[in-house]
Amino acid sequence: MQSMTGYGRARACRDGREITIELKTVNHRFLDLSFRMPKNLMFLEDMLRARINASALKRGHVDVFVTYANTRADAREVSVDGTLLEAFAQALKGAKEALDPYRRMTAAEALTLSGALTITQAEEDAGAVGELAAEAFDAALDKLMDMRLKEGDHLQADLLSNLEELSTLRKAVAERAPEVPIEYRQRLTARLEEWQVNADAQRVAQEVAFMADHCAIDEELSRLESHIAQFRDSVENGVEVGRKLDFLIQEMNREINTIGSKASDAEISGCVVNAKCVVEKLREQVQNVV
């Protein structure tokens, strides 16, 4: 079993280039991707998206963070706008008298103030950067999947524990259900005797039979048992079972609600309330299952 929660981070360095990729996943109904990277590396998005789609990531919101550093000598391009610098020099000559009280301007100040000096990022080697990014991504993905599997093991244990509690409650209701009509007959007979009413035995039997039919929950208990068995099998042996488990929880909740509406017994009603609480726990846990 795999959880949708995970994190992986890896770095790759080569030839003065260093790239770090972080992957973070949380629960989501579908596979939803979000990328954050420097603008000059936007060409990596299609490649990373394709690798994610081809990986074992099938559900969840995935945040991909890319950081990059290039310390190579050719990483930046420096250029000087000669025309702009000449115009700046002519302007200074025109303002010579006004500037005389001040110290002479250095070349660096002239370049900075004029805006003639431009430093830009050189265009990256897409092949070299892409190869480095793929290396970092694969390592980060391995760490992410390892964490998701470990989280999945914890989820599996919790799900099976809560499922066992639900099965115990279903068993308690099944054992209690046959006693309800019997106790109803006893209460009805005692009440008639208290009121000194000589009721026809057949009429009493019909009343008890009507009550038993109205409160019959055998079918609901049988379906609930089947849903629990399918749920357990999926948790223990299934792959990518999140949607199936979510459906089974809906069906289990439906059966429990029907049992609650039919039950005319305080003990069964108490079990139904507890069962609903357990199903809600299962629902919350299943939201994070792939």
Tab-separated table of C-alpha atoms in Angstrom:
chain	number	residue	atom	x	y	z
A	1	MET	CA	0.000	0.000	0.000
A	2	GLN	CA	1.163	3.486	-0.840
A	3	SER	CA	0.420	6.776	0.902
A	4	MET	CA	-0.028	10.003	-1.046
A	5	THR	CA	2.135	11.879	1.475
A	6	GLY	CA	5.851	11.977	0.790
A	7	TYR	CA	8.978	14.060	0.303
A	8	GLY	CA	12.202	13.555	-1.618
A	9	ARG	CA	15.198	15.798	-2.278
A	10	ALA	CA	18.340	15.223	-4.331
A	11	ARG	CA	21.204	17.237	-5.800
A	12	ALA	CA	23.371	16.654	-8.869
A	13	CYS	CA	26.600	18.515	-9.679
A	14	ARG	CA	28.806	18.446	-12.775
A	15	ASP	CA	31.082	20.835	-14.712
A	16	GLY	CA	30.289	23.897	-12.632
A	17	ARG	CA	26.537	23.273	-12.703
A	18	GLU	CA	24.500	22.309	-9.637
A	19	ILE	CA	20.798	21.474	-9.630
A	20	THR	CA	18.585	20.504	-6.691
A	21	ILE	CA	15.123	18.998	-7.096
A	22	GLU	CA	12.608	18.627	-4.277
A	23	LEU	CA	9.395	16.616	-4.625
A	24	LYS	CA	6.531	16.986	-2.178
A	25	THR	CA	3.233	15.116	-2.453
A	26	VAL	CA	-0.064	15.392	-0.571
A	27	ASN	CA	-3.477	13.812	-1.109
A	28	HIS	CA	-5.569	14.705	-4.146
A	29	ARG	CA	-8.259	12.902	-6.130
A	30	PHE	CA	-6.113	12.843	-9.270
A	31	LEU	CA	-2.472	13.390	-10.267
A	32	ASP	CA	-1.993	17.147	-10.050
A	33	LEU	CA	1.417	18.694	-10.841
A	34	SER	CA	2.859	22.064	-9.855
A	35	PHE	CA	6.328	23.329	-10.893
A	36	ARG	CA	8.473	26.073	-9.386
A	37	MET	CA	11.780	26.756	-11.101
A	38	PRO	CA	13.907	29.624	-12.489
A	39	LYS	CA	12.558	31.122	-15.711
A	40	ASN	CA	15.672	30.174	-17.655
A	41	LEU	CA	14.978	26.511	-16.812
A	42	MET	CA	11.345	26.393	-17.899
A	43	PHE	CA	12.394	24.096	-20.746
A	44	LEU	CA	12.771	21.357	-18.118
A	45	GLU	CA	9.052	21.249	-17.281
A	46	ASP	CA	7.992	19.028	-20.182
A	47	MET	CA	10.777	16.555	-19.451
A	48	LEU	CA	10.001	16.417	-15.728
A	49	ARG	CA	6.269	16.144	-16.379
A	50	ALA	CA	6.861	13.196	-18.709
A	51	ARG	CA	9.052	11.432	-16.128
A	52	ILE	CA	6.404	11.882	-13.437
A	53	ASN	CA	3.657	10.537	-15.702
A	54	ALA	CA	5.802	7.496	-16.468
A	55	SER	CA	6.601	6.889	-12.789
A	56	ALA	CA	4.643	5.113	-10.038
A	57	LEU	CA	3.031	8.418	-9.016
A	58	LYS	CA	-0.603	7.902	-10.010
A	59	ARG	CA	-2.518	10.094	-7.531
A	60	GLY	CA	-1.815	13.103	-5.354
A	61	HIS	CA	-0.815	16.735	-5.653
A	62	VAL	CA	2.900	16.928	-6.557
A	63	ASP	CA	4.991	20.057	-5.967
A	64	VAL	CA	8.256	20.115	-7.908
A	65	PHE	CA	10.849	22.650	-6.716
A	66	VAL	CA	13.962	23.215	-8.845
A	67	THR	CA	16.932	25.345	-7.743
A	68	TYR	CA	19.984	25.872	-9.946
A	69	ALA	CA	23.451	27.417	-9.739
A	70	ASN	CA	25.944	27.875	-12.566
A	71	THR	CA	29.493	28.899	-11.601
A	72	ARG	CA	31.023	28.398	-15.042
A	73	ALA	CA	32.966	31.253	-16.668
A	74	ASP	CA	30.486	31.317	-19.540
A	75	ALA	CA	27.419	31.484	-17.264
A	76	ARG	CA	27.019	35.250	-17.762
A	77	GLU	CA	27.414	37.655	-20.647
A	78	VAL	CA	28.779	41.160	-20.010
A	79	SER	CA	28.172	43.925	-22.559
A	80	VAL	CA	28.722	47.706	-22.670
A	81	ASP	CA	26.460	50.008	-24.663
A	82	GLY	CA	29.089	52.280	-26.270
A	83	THR	CA	26.548	54.673	-27.755
A	84	LEU	CA	24.827	55.169	-24.421
A	85	LEU	CA	28.191	55.630	-22.652
A	86	GLU	CA	29.296	58.278	-25.177
A	87	ALA	CA	26.022	60.162	-24.729
A	88	PHE	CA	26.543	60.014	-20.958
A	89	ALA	CA	30.056	61.474	-21.374
A	90	GLN	CA	28.737	64.347	-23.481
A	91	ALA	CA	26.112	65.083	-20.841
A	92	LEU	CA	28.835	65.214	-18.173
A	93	LYS	CA	30.845	67.701	-20.239
A	94	GLY	CA	27.769	69.912	-20.490
A	95	ALA	CA	27.392	69.866	-16.719
A	96	LYS	CA	31.116	70.360	-15.992
A	97	GLU	CA	30.739	73.634	-14.078
A	98	ALA	CA	28.018	72.239	-11.856
A	99	LEU	CA	30.111	69.120	-11.123
A	100	ASP	CA	33.422	70.877	-10.429
A	101	PRO	CA	32.830	71.047	-6.631
A	102	TYR	CA	32.573	67.249	-6.559
A	103	ARG	CA	35.246	64.603	-6.914
A	104	ARG	CA	35.969	63.105	-10.283
A	105	MET	CA	33.786	60.185	-11.284
A	106	THR	CA	35.378	56.737	-11.584
A	107	ALA	CA	34.888	54.490	-14.567
A	108	ALA	CA	32.838	52.055	-12.479
A	109	GLU	CA	30.526	54.860	-11.342
A	110	ALA	CA	30.155	56.084	-14.902
A	111	LEU	CA	29.186	52.613	-16.127
A	112	THR	CA	26.742	52.092	-13.247
A	113	LEU	CA	25.075	55.504	-13.395
A	114	SER	CA	24.776	55.497	-17.163
A	115	GLY	CA	23.259	52.004	-17.267
A	116	ALA	CA	25.609	51.164	-20.144
A	117	LEU	CA	26.905	48.040	-18.370
A	118	THR	CA	24.641	44.976	-18.735
A	119	ILE	CA	25.195	41.555	-17.171
A	120	THR	CA	22.822	38.843	-18.385
A	121	GLN	CA	22.499	35.116	-17.835
A	122	ALA	CA	23.899	33.214	-20.764
A	123	GLU	CA	21.578	30.751	-22.470
A	124	GLU	CA	21.879	27.397	-20.750
A	125	ASP	CA	22.998	24.234	-22.482
A	126	ALA	CA	19.625	22.470	-22.514
A	127	GLY	CA	21.173	19.044	-23.040
A	128	ALA	CA	23.659	19.272	-20.190
A	129	VAL	CA	21.158	20.825	-17.772
A	130	GLY	CA	18.459	18.331	-18.774
A	131	GLU	CA	20.771	15.382	-18.127
A	132	LEU	CA	21.695	16.803	-14.723
A	133	ALA	CA	18.014	17.464	-13.876
A	134	ALA	CA	17.037	13.903	-14.828
A	135	GLU	CA	19.726	12.537	-12.509
A	136	ALA	CA	18.562	14.686	-9.586
A	137	PHE	CA	14.891	13.952	-10.297
A	138	ASP	CA	15.360	10.161	-10.343
A	139	ALA	CA	17.211	10.261	-7.004
A	140	ALA	CA	14.556	12.533	-5.449
A	141	LEU	CA	11.781	10.281	-6.781
A	142	ASP	CA	13.381	7.199	-5.210
A	143	LYS	CA	13.435	8.938	-1.814
A	144	LEU	CA	9.847	10.143	-2.278
A	145	MET	CA	8.569	6.666	-3.167
A	146	ASP	CA	10.440	5.136	-0.241
A	147	MET	CA	8.725	7.555	2.144
A	148	ARG	CA	5.311	6.961	0.545
A	149	LEU	CA	5.716	3.208	0.978
A	150	LYS	CA	6.737	3.586	4.619
A	151	GLU	CA	3.757	5.875	5.227
A	152	GLY	CA	1.623	3.299	3.439
A	153	ASP	CA	2.690	0.600	5.887
A	154	HIS	CA	1.542	2.770	8.808
A	155	LEU	CA	-1.725	3.503	7.021
A	156	GLN	CA	-2.298	-0.194	6.379
A	157	ALA	CA	-1.827	-1.036	10.062
A	158	ASP	CA	-4.225	1.718	11.154
A	159	LEU	CA	-6.832	0.745	8.572
A	160	LEU	CA	-6.765	-2.917	9.573
A	161	SER	CA	-6.976	-2.003	13.252
A	162	ASN	CA	-10.066	0.164	12.713
A	163	LEU	CA	-11.556	-2.429	10.364
A	164	GLU	CA	-11.207	-5.068	13.076
A	165	GLU	CA	-13.065	-2.790	15.477
A	166	LEU	CA	-15.839	-2.344	12.915
A	167	SER	CA	-16.037	-6.114	12.401
A	168	THR	CA	-16.355	-6.612	16.163
A	169	LEU	CA	-19.241	-4.115	16.298
A	170	ARG	CA	-20.972	-5.857	13.368
A	171	LYS	CA	-20.627	-9.178	15.179
A	172	ALA	CA	-22.104	-7.672	18.362
A	173	VAL	CA	-25.118	-6.383	16.409
A	174	ALA	CA	-25.557	-9.772	14.677
A	175	GLU	CA	-25.562	-11.547	18.036
A	176	ARG	CA	-27.970	-9.061	19.552
A	177	ALA	CA	-30.467	-8.886	16.657
A	178	PRO	CA	-32.259	-12.259	17.296
A	179	GLU	CA	-32.852	-11.293	20.931
A	180	VAL	CA	-34.790	-8.133	20.053
A	181	PRO	CA	-38.088	-9.814	18.924
A	182	ILE	CA	-37.933	-12.246	21.870
A	183	GLU	CA	-37.554	-9.434	24.370
A	184	TYR	CA	-40.291	-7.480	22.591
A	185	ARG	CA	-42.670	-10.450	22.970
A	186	GLN	CA	-41.809	-10.710	26.661
A	187	ARG	CA	-42.422	-6.991	27.235
A	188	LEU	CA	-45.678	-7.094	25.283
A	189	THR	CA	-46.935	-10.116	27.217
A	190	ALA	CA	-45.953	-8.545	30.529
A	191	ARG	CA	-47.730	-5.314	29.638
A	192	LEU	CA	-50.920	-7.126	28.631
A	193	GLU	CA	-50.879	-9.054	31.896
A	194	GLU	CA	-50.299	-5.831	33.799
A	195	TRP	CA	-53.303	-4.308	32.087
A	196	GLN	CA	-55.253	-7.542	32.689
A	197	VAL	CA	-56.016	-7.880	29.006
A	198	ASN	CA	-56.764	-11.334	27.664
A	199	ALA	CA	-55.176	-10.966	24.238
A	200	ASP	CA	-55.461	-13.651	21.604
A	201	ALA	CA	-52.222	-15.632	21.348
A	202	GLN	CA	-52.359	-15.540	17.549
A	203	ARG	CA	-52.808	-11.760	17.585
A	204	VAL	CA	-49.775	-11.406	19.854
A	205	ALA	CA	-47.773	-13.663	17.566
A	206	GLN	CA	-48.752	-11.555	14.552
A	207	GLU	CA	-47.721	-8.369	16.340
A	208	VAL	CA	-44.340	-9.851	17.265
A	209	ALA	CA	-43.855	-11.165	13.714
A	210	PHE	CA	-44.659	-7.722	12.278
A	211	MET	CA	-42.161	-6.106	14.622
A	212	ALA	CA	-39.494	-8.730	13.805
A	213	ASP	CA	-39.984	-8.193	10.071
A	214	HIS	CA	-39.759	-4.421	10.476
A	215	CYS	CA	-36.530	-4.710	12.468
A	216	ALA	CA	-34.936	-7.456	10.354
A	217	ILE	CA	-31.343	-6.501	9.498
A	218	ASP	CA	-29.975	-9.838	8.285
A	219	GLU	CA	-29.427	-8.568	4.724
A	220	GLU	CA	-27.712	-5.397	5.889
A	221	LEU	CA	-25.423	-7.362	8.210
A	222	SER	CA	-24.557	-9.784	5.410
A	223	ARG	CA	-23.688	-6.996	2.983
A	224	LEU	CA	-21.701	-5.184	5.659
A	225	GLU	CA	-19.711	-8.361	6.324
A	226	SER	CA	-18.995	-8.664	2.594
A	227	HIS	CA	-17.847	-5.038	2.371
A	228	ILE	CA	-15.549	-5.520	5.368
A	229	ALA	CA	-14.015	-8.647	3.787
A	230	GLN	CA	-13.430	-6.840	0.465
A	231	PHE	CA	-11.953	-3.865	2.277
A	232	ARG	CA	-9.557	-6.084	4.215
A	233	ASP	CA	-8.476	-7.970	1.086
A	234	SER	CA	-7.834	-4.709	-0.792
A	235	VAL	CA	-5.796	-3.258	2.074
A	236	GLU	CA	-3.682	-6.393	2.458
A	237	ASN	CA	-3.194	-7.328	-1.197
A	238	GLY	CA	-4.308	-4.487	-3.460
A	239	VAL	CA	-2.342	-1.869	-5.403
A	240	GLU	CA	-3.725	1.627	-6.056
A	241	VAL	CA	-6.875	0.805	-4.094
A	242	GLY	CA	-7.752	4.275	-2.788
A	243	ARG	CA	-10.810	4.795	-4.996
A	244	LYS	CA	-12.110	1.275	-4.319
A	245	LEU	CA	-11.717	1.728	-0.565
A	246	ASP	CA	-13.524	5.050	-0.747
A	247	PHE	CA	-16.446	3.352	-2.542
A	248	LEU	CA	-16.557	0.512	0.009
A	249	ILE	CA	-16.676	3.031	2.853
A	250	GLN	CA	-19.698	4.688	1.255
A	251	GLU	CA	-21.420	1.312	1.018
A	252	MET	CA	-20.531	0.352	4.603
A	253	ASN	CA	-21.888	3.666	5.822
A	254	ARG	CA	-25.105	3.060	3.877
A	255	GLU	CA	-25.638	-0.344	5.507
A	256	ILE	CA	-24.869	1.004	8.991
A	257	ASN	CA	-27.354	3.849	8.530
A	258	THR	CA	-30.042	1.355	7.465
A	259	ILE	CA	-29.329	-0.826	10.493
A	260	GLY	CA	-29.633	2.237	12.699
A	261	SER	CA	-32.958	3.255	11.188
A	262	LYS	CA	-34.409	-0.252	11.597
A	263	ALA	CA	-33.057	-1.000	15.044
A	264	SER	CA	-35.510	-0.674	17.906
A	265	ASP	CA	-32.961	-1.520	20.505
A	266	ALA	CA	-30.709	0.687	22.625
A	267	GLU	CA	-27.772	-1.731	22.513
A	268	ILE	CA	-27.829	-1.960	18.720
A	269	SER	CA	-28.207	1.815	18.462
A	270	GLY	CA	-25.104	2.214	20.610
A	271	CYS	CA	-23.154	-0.120	18.330
A	272	VAL	CA	-24.358	1.828	15.297
A	273	VAL	CA	-23.092	5.106	16.756
A	274	ASN	CA	-19.693	3.556	17.472
A	275	ALA	CA	-19.589	1.982	14.009
A	276	LYS	CA	-20.221	5.370	12.391
A	277	CYS	CA	-17.286	6.812	14.335
A	278	VAL	CA	-15.031	3.995	13.122
A	279	VAL	CA	-16.164	4.438	9.508
A	280	GLU	CA	-15.380	8.147	9.744
A	281	LYS	CA	-11.848	7.279	10.896
A	282	LEU	CA	-11.511	4.925	7.942
A	283	ARG	CA	-12.774	7.610	5.572
A	284	GLU	CA	-10.164	10.108	6.771
A	285	GLN	CA	-7.358	7.555	6.433
A	286	VAL	CA	-8.452	6.394	2.983
A	287	GLN	CA	-8.238	9.956	1.659
A	288	ASN	CA	-4.452	9.538	1.777
A	289	VAL	CA	-4.283	6.111	0.094
A	290	VAL	CA	-3.133	5.909	-3.526
